[in-house]
Coordinates of C-alpha atoms in Angstrom, one line a residue:
Chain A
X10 CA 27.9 71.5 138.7
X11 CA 24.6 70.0 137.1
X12 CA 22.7 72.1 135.5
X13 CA 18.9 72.6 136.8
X14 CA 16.7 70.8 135.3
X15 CA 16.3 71.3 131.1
X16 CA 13.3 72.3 129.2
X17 CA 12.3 72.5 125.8
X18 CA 8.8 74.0 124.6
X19 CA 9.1 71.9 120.2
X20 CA 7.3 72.9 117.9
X21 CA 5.7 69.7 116.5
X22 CA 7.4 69.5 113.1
X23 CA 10.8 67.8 112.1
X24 CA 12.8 71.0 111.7
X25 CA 12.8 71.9 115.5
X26 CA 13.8 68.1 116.2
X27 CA 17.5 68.7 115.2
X28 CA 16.8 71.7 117.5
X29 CA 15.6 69.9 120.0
X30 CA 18.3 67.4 119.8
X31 CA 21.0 70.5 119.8
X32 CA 19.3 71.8 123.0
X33 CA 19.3 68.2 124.7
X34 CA 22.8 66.7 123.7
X35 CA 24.3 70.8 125.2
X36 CA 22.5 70.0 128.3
X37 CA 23.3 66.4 128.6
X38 CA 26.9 67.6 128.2
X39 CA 27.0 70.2 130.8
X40 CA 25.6 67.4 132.8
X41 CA 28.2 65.1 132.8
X42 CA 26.8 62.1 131.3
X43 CA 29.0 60.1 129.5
X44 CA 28.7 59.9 125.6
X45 CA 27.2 56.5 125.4
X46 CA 24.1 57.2 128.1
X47 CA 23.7 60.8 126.8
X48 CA 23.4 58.8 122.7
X49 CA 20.6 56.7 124.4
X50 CA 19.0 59.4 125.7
X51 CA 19.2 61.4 122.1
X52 CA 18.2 58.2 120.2
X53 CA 14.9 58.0 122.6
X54 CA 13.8 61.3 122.4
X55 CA 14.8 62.0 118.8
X56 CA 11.9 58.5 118.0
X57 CA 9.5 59.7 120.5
X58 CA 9.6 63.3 119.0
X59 CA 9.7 62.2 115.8
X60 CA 6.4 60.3 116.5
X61 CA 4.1 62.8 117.9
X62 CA 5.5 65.2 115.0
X63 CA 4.1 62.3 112.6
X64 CA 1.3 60.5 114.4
X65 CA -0.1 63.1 117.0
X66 CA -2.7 65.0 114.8
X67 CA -1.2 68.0 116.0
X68 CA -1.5 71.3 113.9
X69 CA 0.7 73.2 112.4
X70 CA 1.6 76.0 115.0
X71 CA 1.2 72.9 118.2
X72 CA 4.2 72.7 120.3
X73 CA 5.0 69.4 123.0
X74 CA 7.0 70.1 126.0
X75 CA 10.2 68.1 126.8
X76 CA 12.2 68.1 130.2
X77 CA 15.6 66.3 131.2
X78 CA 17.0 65.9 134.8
X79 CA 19.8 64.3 136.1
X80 CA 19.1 62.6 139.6
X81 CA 20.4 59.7 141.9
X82 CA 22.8 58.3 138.8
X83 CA 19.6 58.2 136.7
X84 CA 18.5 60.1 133.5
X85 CA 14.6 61.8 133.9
X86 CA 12.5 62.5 130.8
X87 CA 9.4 63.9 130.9
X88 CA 7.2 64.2 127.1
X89 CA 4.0 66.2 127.2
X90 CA 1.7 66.5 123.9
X91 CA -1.7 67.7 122.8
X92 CA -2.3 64.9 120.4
X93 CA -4.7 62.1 120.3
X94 CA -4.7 59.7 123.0
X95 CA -1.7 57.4 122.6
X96 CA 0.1 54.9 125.3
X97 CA 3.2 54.1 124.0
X98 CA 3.9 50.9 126.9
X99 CA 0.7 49.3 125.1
X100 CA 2.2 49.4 122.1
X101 CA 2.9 46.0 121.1
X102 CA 6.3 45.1 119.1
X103 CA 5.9 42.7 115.4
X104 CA 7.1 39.6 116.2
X105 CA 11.0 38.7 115.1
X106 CA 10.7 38.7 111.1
X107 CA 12.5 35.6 109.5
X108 CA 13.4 37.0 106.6
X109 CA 14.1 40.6 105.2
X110 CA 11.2 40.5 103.6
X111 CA 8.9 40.0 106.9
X112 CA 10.5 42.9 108.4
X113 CA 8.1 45.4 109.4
X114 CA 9.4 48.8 107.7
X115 CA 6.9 50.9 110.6
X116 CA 7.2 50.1 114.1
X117 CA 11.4 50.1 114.9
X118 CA 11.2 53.3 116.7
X119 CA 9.0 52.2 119.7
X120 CA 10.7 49.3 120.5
X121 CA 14.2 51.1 120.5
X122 CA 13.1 53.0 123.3
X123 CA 11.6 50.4 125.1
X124 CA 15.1 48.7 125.1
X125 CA 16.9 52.4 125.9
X126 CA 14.9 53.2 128.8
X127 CA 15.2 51.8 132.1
X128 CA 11.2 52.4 132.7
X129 CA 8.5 54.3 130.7
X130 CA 5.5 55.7 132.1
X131 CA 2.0 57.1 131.0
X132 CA -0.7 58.6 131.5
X133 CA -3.4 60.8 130.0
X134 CA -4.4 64.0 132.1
X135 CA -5.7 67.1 131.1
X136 CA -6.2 66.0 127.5
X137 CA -2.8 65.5 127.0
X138 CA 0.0 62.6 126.6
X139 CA 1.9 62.6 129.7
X140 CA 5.3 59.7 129.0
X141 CA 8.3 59.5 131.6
X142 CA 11.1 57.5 131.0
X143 CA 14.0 57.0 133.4
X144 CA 17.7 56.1 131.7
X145 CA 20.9 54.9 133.3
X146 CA 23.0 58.0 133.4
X147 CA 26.2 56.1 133.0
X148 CA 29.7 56.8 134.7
X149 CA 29.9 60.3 135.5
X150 CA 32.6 62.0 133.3
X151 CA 34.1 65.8 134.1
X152 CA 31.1 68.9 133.0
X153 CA 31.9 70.8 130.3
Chain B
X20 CA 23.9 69.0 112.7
X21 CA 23.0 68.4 109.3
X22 CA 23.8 65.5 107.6
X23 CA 24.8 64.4 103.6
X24 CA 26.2 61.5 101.7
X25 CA 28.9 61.4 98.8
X26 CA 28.6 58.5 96.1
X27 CA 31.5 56.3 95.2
X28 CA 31.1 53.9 92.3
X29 CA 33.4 51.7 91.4
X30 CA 33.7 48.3 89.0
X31 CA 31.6 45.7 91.7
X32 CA 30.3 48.4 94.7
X33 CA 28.3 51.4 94.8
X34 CA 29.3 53.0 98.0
X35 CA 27.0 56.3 99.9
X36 CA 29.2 57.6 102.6
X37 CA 27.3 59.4 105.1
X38 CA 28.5 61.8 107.3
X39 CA 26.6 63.7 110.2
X40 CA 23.8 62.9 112.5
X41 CA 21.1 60.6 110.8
X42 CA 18.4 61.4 113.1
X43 CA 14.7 61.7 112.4
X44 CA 14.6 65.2 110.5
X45 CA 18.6 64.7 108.5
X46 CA 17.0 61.4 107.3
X47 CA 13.7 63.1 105.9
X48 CA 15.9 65.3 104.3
X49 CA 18.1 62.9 102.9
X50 CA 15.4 60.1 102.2
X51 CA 14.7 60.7 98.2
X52 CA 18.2 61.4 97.5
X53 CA 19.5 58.3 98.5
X54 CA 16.2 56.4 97.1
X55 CA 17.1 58.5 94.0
X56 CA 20.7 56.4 94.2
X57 CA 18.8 52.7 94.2
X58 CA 18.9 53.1 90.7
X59 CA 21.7 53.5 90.2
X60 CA 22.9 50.0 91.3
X61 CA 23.8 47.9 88.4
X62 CA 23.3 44.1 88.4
X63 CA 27.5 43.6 89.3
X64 CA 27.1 46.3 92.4
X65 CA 26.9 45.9 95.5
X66 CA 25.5 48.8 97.4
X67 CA 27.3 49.6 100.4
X68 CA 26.5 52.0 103.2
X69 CA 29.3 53.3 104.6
X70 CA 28.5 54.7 108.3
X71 CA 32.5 55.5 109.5
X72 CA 31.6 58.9 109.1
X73 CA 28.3 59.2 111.4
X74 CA 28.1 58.7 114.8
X75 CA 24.1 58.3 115.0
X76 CA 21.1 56.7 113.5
X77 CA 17.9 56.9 114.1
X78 CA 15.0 54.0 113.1
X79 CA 14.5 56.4 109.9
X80 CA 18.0 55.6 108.9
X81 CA 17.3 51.9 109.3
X82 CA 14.1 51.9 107.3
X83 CA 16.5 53.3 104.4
X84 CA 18.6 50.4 105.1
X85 CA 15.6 48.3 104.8
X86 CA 14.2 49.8 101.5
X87 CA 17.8 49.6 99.8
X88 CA 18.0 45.8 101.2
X89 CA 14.9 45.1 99.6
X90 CA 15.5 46.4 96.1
X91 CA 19.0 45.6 95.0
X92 CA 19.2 42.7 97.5
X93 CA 19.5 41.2 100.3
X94 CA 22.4 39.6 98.9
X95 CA 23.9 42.6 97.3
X96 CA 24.0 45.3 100.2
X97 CA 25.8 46.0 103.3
X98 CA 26.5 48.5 106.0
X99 CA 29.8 49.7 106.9
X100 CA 31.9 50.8 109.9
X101 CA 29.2 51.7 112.4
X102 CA 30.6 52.9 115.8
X103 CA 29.6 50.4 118.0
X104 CA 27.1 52.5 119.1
X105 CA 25.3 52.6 115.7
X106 CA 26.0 49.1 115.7
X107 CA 24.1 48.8 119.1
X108 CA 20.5 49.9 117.4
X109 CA 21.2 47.8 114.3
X110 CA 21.3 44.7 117.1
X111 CA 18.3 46.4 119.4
X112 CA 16.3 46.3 116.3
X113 CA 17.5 42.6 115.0
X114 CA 18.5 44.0 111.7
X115 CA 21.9 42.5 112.4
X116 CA 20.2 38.6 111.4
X117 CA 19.2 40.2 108.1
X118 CA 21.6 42.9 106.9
X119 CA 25.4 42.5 106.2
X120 CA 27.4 44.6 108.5
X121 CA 30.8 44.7 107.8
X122 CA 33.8 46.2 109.2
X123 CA 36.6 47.0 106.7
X124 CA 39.3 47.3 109.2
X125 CA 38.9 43.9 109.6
X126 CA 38.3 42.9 106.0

């Protein structure tokens, strides 16, 4: 059976990440989703995590809220945050570096989700970052 | 899920074997450690990063890759084993024009 939908309330610093990622991959899991989808899924939310805990502004005790669900052969993710305004789909990418030298150190982690996700969506309500993304769920493999 | 490395040297390769999930917060925590390893590199080395024993990366792991390329060498580092799946975000992010990724199996 697939579990209801999955919720995590983080709090926004990189030690409750790997918690977070616990949480997610144990849900993903119980929801059938084959390893390679549920990676993709981990991979996008660990980077998009990973950037409000560094570029929100958020304080110490702020927490974001996560959700997962699991509809019509698709992966859902909802990301919530207090932090300043930021649109992660107007984010633009560096242009292909030439060399190893022109590679941008910054900046890998946004355009890894843009090619994970199927579609990412935002908007700003409430004074706070609202992003959904949508992921192939994959071949369905036997619950845990 | 933590994650670690181990150190290898030997006569012409420096090898960190890393082991575990090398997401966002393991990489923070294992960011100065390897950075502390650079150093270690002498001019006949080549540093290798050896990736059979991790299953995960996150762009934090490949901005390590990036700073080890960068000073021992372009030349004189590569990545080793990923599971194609690690493999896949090496190629999403294009390091795969500009890093040497090898598979030993093969070799």
């Amino acid at each position: 059976m697939i579990p209801p939908e999955g919720r995590w309330t983080v709090p926004a610093d990189l030690a409750a990440l790997a918690l977070l990622q616990e949480g997610a991959g144990d849900w993903l899991r119980q929801a059938g989703v084959d390893e390679a989808a549920a990676a993709r899924v981990l991979l996008a939310l660990d980077e998009l995590a990973a950037n409000i805990v560094h570029h929100a502004g958020l304080g110490a005790d702020a927490r974001f809220e996560v959700a997962l669900e699991r509809e019509a052969g698709e992966l859902r993710v909802r990301i919530s945050d207090a932090g300043r305004p930021f649109d992660p789909t107007a984010a633009t990418s560096p242009p292909p570096a030439a060399t190893l030298d022109e590679v941008s150190v910054g900046g890998f982690g946004l355009g890894l989700v843009r090619r994970l996700a199927r579609s990412m969506d935002y908007r700003r309500e409430d004074g706070r970052n609202h992003l959904r993304l949508r992921f192939a769920a994959g071949p369905a493999r036997a619950a845990d | 899920m933590t994650a670690s490395f181990t150190v290898d040297p030997a006569p012409t390769r420096l090898t960190l074997a890393f082991h575990g999930r090398l997401d966002s917060a393991n990489c923070a925590g294992l960011h100065d450690a390897v950075l502390a390893q650079l150093g270690a590199v002498s001019a006949g080395q080549v540093l290798r990063f050896d990736l059979a024993g991790s299953d995960f990366v996150a762009s934090a792991f490949l901005r390590l890759c990036i700073l080890a390329a960068r000073t021992v060498g372009a030349d004189r580092f590569e990545v080793a084993d990923p599971a194609p799946l690690v493999r896949e975000v090496f190629t999403m992010a294009g390091l795969d024009r500009h890093l040497t990724i090898v598979d030993t199996a093969t070799q």
